[in-house]
Amino acid sequence: MGTEERDADLSAASAVVNGALRDAGEADGEIEGARTAGLPPVTVDEPPEPRRIRRQPDLMRLLFESAMIVVVLLLGRIGVQTTSGLESDIHNGVQLAPSFLLGGITVLTNITTAIIPVGLAVERLVRRDGKRVADAVIAAALAYGLTSLLNFWIESSFAPKWLLTELTRHVNSGTTSPLHIYISTLIAFLTVLGFNDRPTLRTFTWVSIGIYAVATLMSGDSALVGLIVTFLLGRLVAFGWRYACGVVNERPTGQMVVQMLSDVGFEPVACSWQGEHEDVRRYEVRCADGRTLDVTVLDRDRQAVGLIYRVYRRIRLRGPAQRRNLFSLRRTVDQEALISYALRDAGIRTPKLVAVRELNADAALLAYEGVHAVALADVPKEKFGDEMLARVWQTVKDLGRSQIAHRRLALDSILVDEHGEIWLTELRNGEVAAADLQQLLDIAETMTALALKAGPERTVRIGAEVLGEERIGAALPMLQPVVLTRTTRSAVRKSKHLLQRLREQILELRPHALTDAEPVKLERLSPKTLLTVAAACFAVYVLLFQLSTASKNGLNFDYVLHHTSLPWLIVAIAASALTYLSAAMVLTGFIPEKLPLVHNLLVQIAAGFVSLVAPAAVGGVALNTRYMQKRGIATGPAVSAVGASQAVAFVIHIALLAAFSFIAGQNMGKSDSSTLVIAILLAIALLVMITMSVPPLRHFAKNRLAPFFADSLPRLLDVAQSPRKLSIALGGTISLSLFNALCLWASIHTVAPNNKISYATTTVVYLTAQTAGSFIPVPSGVGTVETAMAFTLKAFGVDYGTAVLAVLLFRLLRTYLPAIPGYITFSWLTRKGLL
């Protein structure tokens, strides 16, 4: 591109970006004025826009406010004593301040919170925006009525008592109202009315409401949790009303697009709507001079549609693999304009950006010169010749040479014109000065997209001819579904094994590509990790709730310190220590090679730390495997040894559960003690039947069991040939479960020495809880195991408060406290090169 052409582009962009804001009414008036002045009439062809629309952001905010109310109530229930103490401290501290100060603050905030809403409503009426004022009044009335009804219900005998305790506080004059009616009404009114793009006034108003709420709290007229729930309830009502009845449609129309283009200097004669694609709307505009413009309109409503997905991707992917735009309309416009100018300056074909215009505070347009080209997605497969593939790869090469990353090279973003030239569109996610990783992501996306049309063999072969074998090989680690665009990823799901075939083609072309390329971890969090985090948060809440319940019943750690049985505590500590010896026996028994017993024992102590920070049943397995590799055992035998120990542990776990269920039934005096065994066998049979009947579960089970039959079974046969090794392995596996159960049993008697629960029953509780905790991949089963154990003990007749404290003592001895020596041991073994 020449210097004069670039200067013209930049001058035009500078002129249009700084254009004045116009609303729809002014735009219509100016178009009509243009018609009366003799200019060509403009034909706008687009679907009729509804007068009111339901906005996706309102639904998202409604769900968010609802979730926040639930969270606040749950947290308030746990920390009800903390909030009550905080409220008392605030109230007592205020008594030391001059009374006129608090009274003055209350009067000023009362005036402010009354004048500002009235002033905003009057201004809206003057601007002929009466519908918004009516919506705000209706939302305020709904908030008033709903808050009044909730107050009546909470104070009645039908509501849970904890809700009244949490939302109110006792004062000299009686009990405060659970929810503050005036605040909820005011917040609902202001949320719907809005502040007409006045950030300073908005900040001042919300600060004033906050001060008013604090003054209400200090004067003892409300409770802390009640005020927070009131604020959220007001916003929930506002967003609920806005979504239920819709808001006045202020989306930019084709008439506004035409007017803005006229302001830039074009002479539109026809404008037609081309549909919506992801987060943008498109128009095709024909001008009087014969030119055609492709107009992209971005508005916040369309951006909000994919916000949850973009947030999910931002959390899941690591920095270089992320796409930068999240919800900033201004940044999206700026970035697309920047990439457009950068591509044209680099000589890469992209439609010329001729106008950038702000339509209103929530929308903007970008106008491109139209090109006669079709997307590769619409090109038949038989027309995908080698020349077309080479031109696409050459464009990717040009991007890399200019250090530009497109980040969306799907088939609908690459166009081919009548001369076979390649054009790039959809530039909103592009990057300049792109890192090598981002360029390799472009190569992987292009390779996958082209393979959908031309097949893996031709795609990789021609890509290697253009980019070079080394560059194609470097993109091998990037062939992961998680980094592909939604369009390409959806197509890949329909074309099974496409990515695997691409990898095979690359390795056939460059056999050492897998070893030469450095491993790349593009995911920060996998879906499994996200599920783990969610489960851990829920488990922590349950744990805190259990502690709160036990504390209310007078059973806390102070009680434990003064009423514990020291002999039983010593038994619990000893049983906990012996579990590490049992684990070392397991490792020794399943390894034909001779390893130092002391080192085996130290590794199990270190596993106490690793298991606390890694998902359940993963940390210790990986640590043992790593230890054997460091001791010179090959990876295959090391993995098979650990797998064999896990398989035997599973079988013994089921056998012990059945045996102790039978013994526990006899000890409990049941007439038919075999019913527990039958129930367990039926449950296992039902689980097997469901697994075999559901294809995804069947494939999952097959994939999990295949390594056992392939590797672990030969290892078991090797161990079985040595009676000594076999006895050590089985003895360690059995004693590991029995010592854990003994530790739990001793913990129960430590807290309640006169408890009558038997060792057999406790063993059933431990084995059942371990099974339940293993289904959720929370590190060391934090929260899940405690919950399962506490409820199972309660089912067997142990007082719930006693069960909670006993389980927590057991987990302290077996999980939390051992992490300290575990970390020290892990660090020492690492320094010594044993891990």
Coordinates of N, CA, C and O in Angstrom, one line a residue, residues 56-180:
Q56 N -30.4 -9.9 26.8 CA -29.6 -11.0 27.5 C -28.9 -10.5 28.7 O -28.8 -11.3 29.7
P57 N -28.3 -9.3 28.7 CA -27.6 -8.9 30.0 C -28.5 -8.8 31.2 O -28.1 -9.1 32.3
D58 N -29.8 -8.4 30.9 CA -30.7 -8.4 32.1 C -31.0 -9.8 32.6 O -31.1 -9.9 33.9
L59 N -31.1 -10.8 31.8 CA -31.3 -12.1 32.3 C -30.0 -12.6 33.1 O -30.1 -13.2 34.1
M60 N -28.9 -12.3 32.5 CA -27.6 -12.7 33.2 C -27.5 -12.0 34.6 O -27.1 -12.6 35.6
R61 N -27.9 -10.7 34.6 CA -27.8 -10.0 35.9 C -28.9 -10.5 36.9 O -28.6 -10.6 38.1
L62 N -30.1 -10.9 36.4 CA -31.1 -11.5 37.2 C -30.6 -12.8 37.8 O -30.8 -13.0 39.1
L63 N -30.0 -13.6 37.1 CA -29.4 -14.9 37.6 C -28.3 -14.6 38.6 O -28.2 -15.3 39.6
F64 N -27.5 -13.6 38.3 CA -26.4 -13.3 39.2 C -26.9 -12.8 40.5 O -26.4 -13.2 41.6
E65 N -27.8 -11.9 40.5 CA -28.4 -11.3 41.8 C -29.0 -12.4 42.6 O -28.9 -12.5 43.8
S66 N -29.8 -13.4 41.9 CA -30.4 -14.5 42.6 C -29.3 -15.3 43.3 O -29.5 -15.7 44.4
A67 N -28.3 -15.6 42.5 CA -27.2 -16.5 43.1 C -26.5 -15.8 44.3 O -26.2 -16.4 45.3
M68 N -26.3 -14.5 44.2 CA -25.7 -13.7 45.2 C -26.6 -13.7 46.5 O -26.0 -13.8 47.6
I69 N -27.9 -13.6 46.4 CA -28.8 -13.7 47.5 C -28.6 -15.0 48.2 O -28.5 -15.1 49.5
V70 N -28.6 -16.1 47.5 CA -28.4 -17.4 48.1 C -27.0 -17.5 48.8 O -27.0 -18.0 49.9
V71 N -26.0 -17.0 48.1 CA -24.7 -17.1 48.7 C -24.6 -16.3 50.0 O -24.1 -16.7 51.1
V72 N -25.2 -15.1 50.0 CA -25.2 -14.2 51.2 C -25.9 -14.9 52.4 O -25.5 -14.9 53.5
L73 N -27.1 -15.5 52.0 CA -27.9 -16.2 53.1 C -27.1 -17.4 53.7 O -27.1 -17.6 54.9
L74 N -26.4 -18.1 52.8 CA -25.7 -19.3 53.3 C -24.5 -18.8 54.1 O -24.3 -19.4 55.2
L75 N -23.8 -17.8 53.7 CA -22.6 -17.3 54.5 C -23.1 -16.7 55.8 O -22.5 -16.9 56.8
G76 N -24.3 -16.0 55.7 CA -24.8 -15.4 56.9 C -25.2 -16.5 57.9 O -25.1 -16.3 59.1
R77 N -25.7 -17.6 57.4 CA -26.1 -18.6 58.3 C -24.9 -19.3 59.0 O -25.0 -19.6 60.2
I78 N -23.8 -19.4 58.3 CA -22.6 -19.9 58.9 C -22.1 -18.9 60.0 O -21.7 -19.3 61.1
G79 N -22.0 -17.6 59.6 CA -21.3 -16.6 60.4 C -22.3 -15.7 61.1 O -22.1 -14.5 61.3
V80 N -23.5 -16.3 61.6 CA -24.5 -15.5 62.2 C -23.9 -14.8 63.5 O -24.2 -13.7 63.8
Q81 N -23.1 -15.6 64.2 CA -22.5 -15.0 65.5 C -21.6 -13.9 65.1 O -21.5 -12.9 65.8
T82 N -20.8 -14.1 64.0 CA -19.8 -13.0 63.6 C -20.5 -11.8 63.2 O -20.1 -10.7 63.6
T83 N -21.6 -11.9 62.4 CA -22.3 -10.7 62.0 C -23.0 -10.0 63.1 O -23.0 -8.7 63.2
S84 N -23.5 -10.8 64.1 CA -24.2 -10.2 65.2 C -23.1 -9.4 66.1 O -23.4 -8.3 66.5
G85 N -22.0 -10.0 66.3 CA -20.9 -9.3 67.0 C -20.5 -8.0 66.3 O -20.2 -7.0 67.0
L86 N -20.3 -8.1 65.0 CA -19.9 -6.9 64.2 C -21.0 -5.8 64.3 O -20.6 -4.6 64.5
E87 N -22.2 -6.2 64.2 CA -23.3 -5.2 64.4 C -23.3 -4.5 65.8 O -23.5 -3.3 65.9
S88 N -23.1 -5.4 66.8 CA -23.0 -4.8 68.2 C -21.8 -3.9 68.3 O -22.0 -2.8 69.0
D89 N -20.7 -4.3 67.8 CA -19.5 -3.4 67.9 C -19.7 -2.1 67.2 O -19.4 -1.0 67.7
I90 N -20.4 -2.1 66.0 CA -20.6 -0.9 65.3 C -21.6 0.0 66.1 O -21.4 1.2 66.2
H91 N -22.7 -0.6 66.6 CA -23.7 0.1 67.3 C -23.1 0.7 68.6 O -23.3 1.9 68.9
N92 N -22.3 0.0 69.3 CA -21.6 0.5 70.5 C -20.6 1.6 70.2 O -20.5 2.5 71.0
G93 N -19.9 1.4 69.1 CA -18.9 2.4 68.8 C -19.6 3.7 68.4 O -19.1 4.8 68.7
V94 N -20.8 3.7 67.8 CA -21.5 4.9 67.4 C -21.9 5.7 68.6 O -22.0 6.9 68.6
Q95 N -22.2 5.0 69.7 CA -22.6 5.7 70.9 C -21.6 6.7 71.4 O -21.9 7.7 72.1
L96 N -20.3 6.5 71.1 CA -19.3 7.4 71.5 C -19.2 8.6 70.7 O -18.6 9.6 71.0
A97 N -19.8 8.6 69.5 CA -19.8 9.8 68.6 C -20.9 10.7 68.9 O -21.9 10.3 69.5
P98 N -20.7 12.0 68.6 CA -21.8 13.0 68.9 C -23.1 12.6 68.2 O -23.1 12.2 67.0
S99 N -24.2 12.8 68.8 CA -25.5 12.4 68.2 C -25.8 13.2 67.0 O -26.5 12.7 66.1
F100 N -25.4 14.5 67.1 CA -25.8 15.4 65.9 C -25.1 14.9 64.6 O -25.6 15.2 63.5
L101 N -23.9 14.3 64.8 CA -23.2 13.8 63.6 C -23.9 12.7 62.9 O -24.2 12.8 61.6
L102 N -24.4 11.7 63.6 CA -25.2 10.7 63.0 C -26.5 11.2 62.4 O -26.9 10.8 61.3
G103 N -27.1 12.1 63.2 CA -28.4 12.7 62.8 C -28.2 13.5 61.5 O -29.0 13.4 60.6
G104 N -27.1 14.2 61.4 CA -26.8 15.1 60.2 C -26.6 14.2 59.0 O -27.1 14.5 57.9
I105 N -25.8 13.1 59.2 CA -25.6 12.2 58.1 C -26.9 11.6 57.6 O -27.1 11.5 56.4
T106 N -27.7 11.2 58.5 CA -29.0 10.6 58.1 C -29.9 11.6 57.4 O -30.5 11.2 56.3
V107 N -29.9 12.8 57.8 CA -30.8 13.8 57.2 C -30.3 14.1 55.8 O -31.0 14.1 54.8
L108 N -28.9 14.3 55.6 CA -28.4 14.6 54.3 C -28.6 13.4 53.3 O -28.9 13.7 52.2
T109 N -28.3 12.2 53.8 CA -28.5 11.1 52.8 C -30.0 10.9 52.5 O -30.3 10.5 51.4
N110 N -30.9 11.2 53.5 CA -32.3 11.1 53.2 C -32.7 12.1 52.1 O -33.4 11.8 51.1
I111 N -32.2 13.3 52.2 CA -32.5 14.4 51.2 C -31.9 13.9 49.8 O -32.5 14.0 48.8
T112 N -30.6 13.5 49.8 CA -30.0 13.1 48.6 C -30.7 11.9 47.9 O -31.0 12.0 46.7
T113 N -31.0 10.9 48.7 CA -31.7 9.8 48.1 C -33.1 10.0 47.7 O -33.8 9.2 47.0
A114 N -33.7 11.2 48.1 CA -35.0 11.6 47.6 C -35.0 12.5 46.4 O -35.8 12.4 45.5
I115 N -34.0 13.4 46.4 CA -34.0 14.4 45.3 C -33.4 13.8 44.0 O -34.0 14.1 43.0
I116 N -32.4 13.1 44.1 CA -31.8 12.5 42.9 C -32.7 11.7 42.1 O -32.9 11.9 40.8
P117 N -33.4 10.7 42.6 CA -34.4 10.0 41.8 C -35.5 10.8 41.2 O -35.8 10.6 40.0
V118 N -36.0 11.8 41.9 CA -37.0 12.7 41.4 C -36.4 13.5 40.2 O -37.1 13.7 39.2
G119 N -35.2 14.0 40.4 CA -34.6 14.8 39.4 C -34.4 14.0 38.1 O -34.6 14.5 37.0
L120 N -33.9 12.8 38.3 CA -33.7 11.9 37.1 C -35.0 11.6 36.4 O -35.0 11.6 35.1
A121 N -36.0 11.4 37.1 CA -37.3 11.1 36.5 C -37.8 12.3 35.7 O -38.4 12.2 34.6
V122 N -37.7 13.5 36.3 CA -38.1 14.7 35.6 C -37.3 14.9 34.3 O -37.9 15.3 33.3
E123 N -36.0 14.7 34.4 CA -35.2 14.8 33.2 C -35.6 13.9 32.1 O -35.7 14.2 30.9
R124 N -35.9 12.6 32.5 CA -36.4 11.6 31.5 C -37.7 12.1 30.9 O -37.9 11.9 29.7
L125 N -38.6 12.7 31.7 CA -39.9 13.1 31.1 C -39.6 14.3 30.2 O -40.3 14.4 29.1
V126 N -38.7 15.2 30.5 CA -38.4 16.3 29.6 C -37.9 15.8 28.3 O -38.2 16.3 27.2
R127 N -37.1 14.7 28.3 CA -36.5 14.1 27.1 C -37.5 13.2 26.4 O -37.1 12.5 25.5
R128 N -38.7 13.2 26.9 CA -39.8 12.4 26.3 C -39.5 10.9 26.3 O -39.7 10.1 25.4
D129 N -38.9 10.5 27.5 CA -38.6 9.1 27.8 C -39.6 8.6 28.9 O -39.1 8.1 29.9
G130 N -40.9 8.9 28.7 CA -41.8 8.5 29.7 C -41.9 7.1 30.0 O -42.3 6.6 31.1
K131 N -41.7 6.2 28.9 CA -41.8 4.8 29.1 C -40.8 4.3 30.1 O -41.1 3.4 30.9
R132 N -39.6 4.8 30.1 CA -38.6 4.3 31.0 C -39.0 4.8 32.5 O -38.8 4.0 33.4
V133 N -39.6 6.0 32.6 CA -40.0 6.4 33.9 C -41.1 5.5 34.4 O -41.2 5.1 35.6
A134 N -42.1 5.1 33.5 CA -43.2 4.2 33.9 C -42.6 2.9 34.3 O -43.1 2.3 35.3
D135 N -41.6 2.4 33.6 CA -41.0 1.1 34.0 C -40.4 1.2 35.3 O -40.5 0.2 36.2
A136 N -39.7 2.3 35.6 CA -39.0 2.5 36.9 C -40.1 2.5 38.0 O -39.8 1.9 39.1
V137 N -41.2 3.2 37.8 CA -42.2 3.3 38.8 C -42.8 1.9 39.1 O -43.0 1.5 40.3
I138 N -43.1 1.2 38.0 CA -43.6 -0.2 38.2 C -42.6 -1.1 39.0 O -43.0 -1.8 39.9
A139 N -41.4 -1.0 38.6 CA -40.3 -1.8 39.3 C -40.3 -1.4 40.8 O -40.1 -2.3 41.6
A140 N -40.3 -0.1 41.1 CA -40.3 0.3 42.5 C -41.5 -0.2 43.2 O -41.4 -0.7 44.4
A141 N -42.7 -0.2 42.6 CA -43.9 -0.7 43.2 C -43.8 -2.2 43.5 O -44.2 -2.7 44.6
L142 N -43.2 -3.0 42.5 CA -43.0 -4.4 42.7 C -42.1 -4.7 43.8 O -42.3 -5.6 44.7
A143 N -41.0 -3.9 43.9 CA -40.0 -4.1 45.0 C -40.6 -3.8 46.3 O -40.4 -4.5 47.3
Y144 N -41.4 -2.7 46.4 CA -42.1 -2.4 47.6 C -43.0 -3.5 48.1 O -43.0 -4.0 49.2
G145 N -43.9 -4.0 47.1 CA -44.8 -5.1 47.5 C -44.1 -6.4 47.9 O -44.5 -7.0 48.8
L146 N -43.1 -6.8 47.1 CA -42.4 -8.0 47.3 C -41.6 -8.0 48.7 O -41.7 -8.9 49.4
T147 N -41.0 -6.8 49.0 CA -40.3 -6.7 50.2 C -41.2 -6.7 51.4 O -40.9 -7.4 52.4
S148 N -42.4 -6.1 51.3 CA -43.4 -6.1 52.4 C -43.9 -7.6 52.6 O -44.0 -8.0 53.7
L149 N -44.1 -8.3 51.5 CA -44.6 -9.7 51.6 C -43.5 -10.6 52.3 O -43.8 -11.4 53.1
L150 N -42.3 -10.4 51.8 CA -41.2 -11.2 52.4 C -41.0 -10.9 53.9 O -40.8 -11.8 54.7
N151 N -41.1 -9.6 54.3 CA -41.0 -9.3 55.7 C -42.1 -10.0 56.5 O -41.9 -10.5 57.6
F152 N -43.4 -9.9 55.9 CA -44.5 -10.6 56.6 C -44.3 -12.1 56.7 O -44.5 -12.7 57.8
W153 N -43.8 -12.7 55.7 CA -43.5 -14.2 55.7 C -42.4 -14.5 56.6 O -42.5 -15.5 57.4
I154 N -41.3 -13.8 56.6 CA -40.1 -14.1 57.5 C -40.5 -14.0 58.9 O -40.1 -14.8 59.8
E155 N -41.4 -13.0 59.3 CA -41.7 -12.8 60.7 C -42.8 -13.7 61.1 O -43.2 -13.8 62.3
S156 N -43.4 -14.5 60.2 CA -44.5 -15.4 60.5 C -43.9 -16.7 61.0 O -42.7 -17.0 61.0
S157 N -44.8 -17.6 61.4 CA -44.3 -18.9 61.9 C -44.1 -19.9 60.8 O -43.6 -21.0 61.0
F158 N -44.4 -19.5 59.5 CA -44.2 -20.4 58.4 C -42.7 -20.4 57.9 O -42.3 -21.4 57.3
A159 N -42.0 -19.4 58.2 CA -40.6 -19.2 57.7 C -39.7 -19.9 58.6 O -39.9 -20.1 59.8
P160 N -38.5 -20.4 58.1 CA -37.5 -21.0 59.0 C -37.0 -20.0 60.0 O -36.8 -18.8 59.7
K161 N -36.8 -20.5 61.2 CA -36.4 -19.5 62.3 C -35.0 -18.9 62.1 O -34.7 -17.8 62.4
W162 N -34.1 -19.7 61.4 CA -32.8 -19.2 61.2 C -32.8 -18.0 60.2 O -31.9 -17.1 60.3
L163 N -33.8 -17.9 59.3 CA -33.9 -16.8 58.4 C -34.2 -15.5 59.2 O -33.7 -14.5 58.9
L164 N -35.1 -15.6 60.2 CA -35.5 -14.4 61.0 C -34.3 -14.0 61.8 O -34.0 -12.8 62.0
T165 N -33.6 -15.0 62.4 CA -32.4 -14.7 63.2 C -31.3 -14.0 62.4 O -30.6 -13.1 62.8
E166 N -31.2 -14.5 61.1 CA -30.1 -14.0 60.3 C -30.4 -12.6 59.8 O -29.4 -11.7 59.7
L167 N -31.6 -12.3 59.5 CA -31.9 -11.0 58.8 C -32.4 -9.9 59.8 O -32.6 -8.8 59.3
T168 N -32.5 -10.2 61.1 CA -32.9 -9.2 62.0 C -31.9 -9.1 63.2 O -31.0 -9.9 63.3
R169 N -32.1 -8.1 64.0 CA -31.3 -7.9 65.2 C -32.2 -7.4 66.3 O -33.2 -6.6 66.0
H170 N -31.9 -7.7 67.5 CA -32.7 -7.3 68.7 C -32.2 -5.9 69.2 O -31.0 -5.8 69.4
V171 N -33.1 -5.0 69.3 CA -32.7 -3.6 69.9 C -33.7 -3.4 71.0 O -34.6 -4.1 71.4
N172 N -33.4 -2.2 71.7 CA -34.2 -1.9 72.9 C -35.7 -1.8 72.5 O -36.6 -2.1 73.4
S173 N -36.1 -1.3 71.3 CA -37.5 -1.1 71.0 C -38.1 -2.4 70.4 O -39.3 -2.4 70.1
G174 N -37.3 -3.5 70.3 CA -37.9 -4.7 69.8 C -36.9 -5.4 68.8 O -35.7 -5.4 69.0
T175 N -37.5 -5.8 67.7 CA -36.7 -6.4 66.6 C -36.8 -5.6 65.3 O -37.9 -5.2 65.0
T176 N -35.7 -5.5 64.6 CA -35.7 -4.7 63.4 C -36.5 -5.5 62.3 O -36.7 -6.7 62.4
S177 N -36.9 -4.8 61.2 CA -37.5 -5.5 60.1 C -36.4 -6.3 59.3 O -35.3 -5.9 59.2
P178 N -36.8 -7.4 58.8 CA -35.8 -8.3 58.1 C -35.2 -7.5 56.9 O -34.0 -7.5 56.7
L179 N -36.0 -6.9 56.1 CA -35.6 -6.2 54.9 C -36.0 -4.8 54.9 O -37.1 -4.5 55.4
H180 N -35.2 -3.9 54.4 CA -35.5 -2.5 54.4 C -36.3 -2.1 53.2 O -35.7 -2.1 52.0

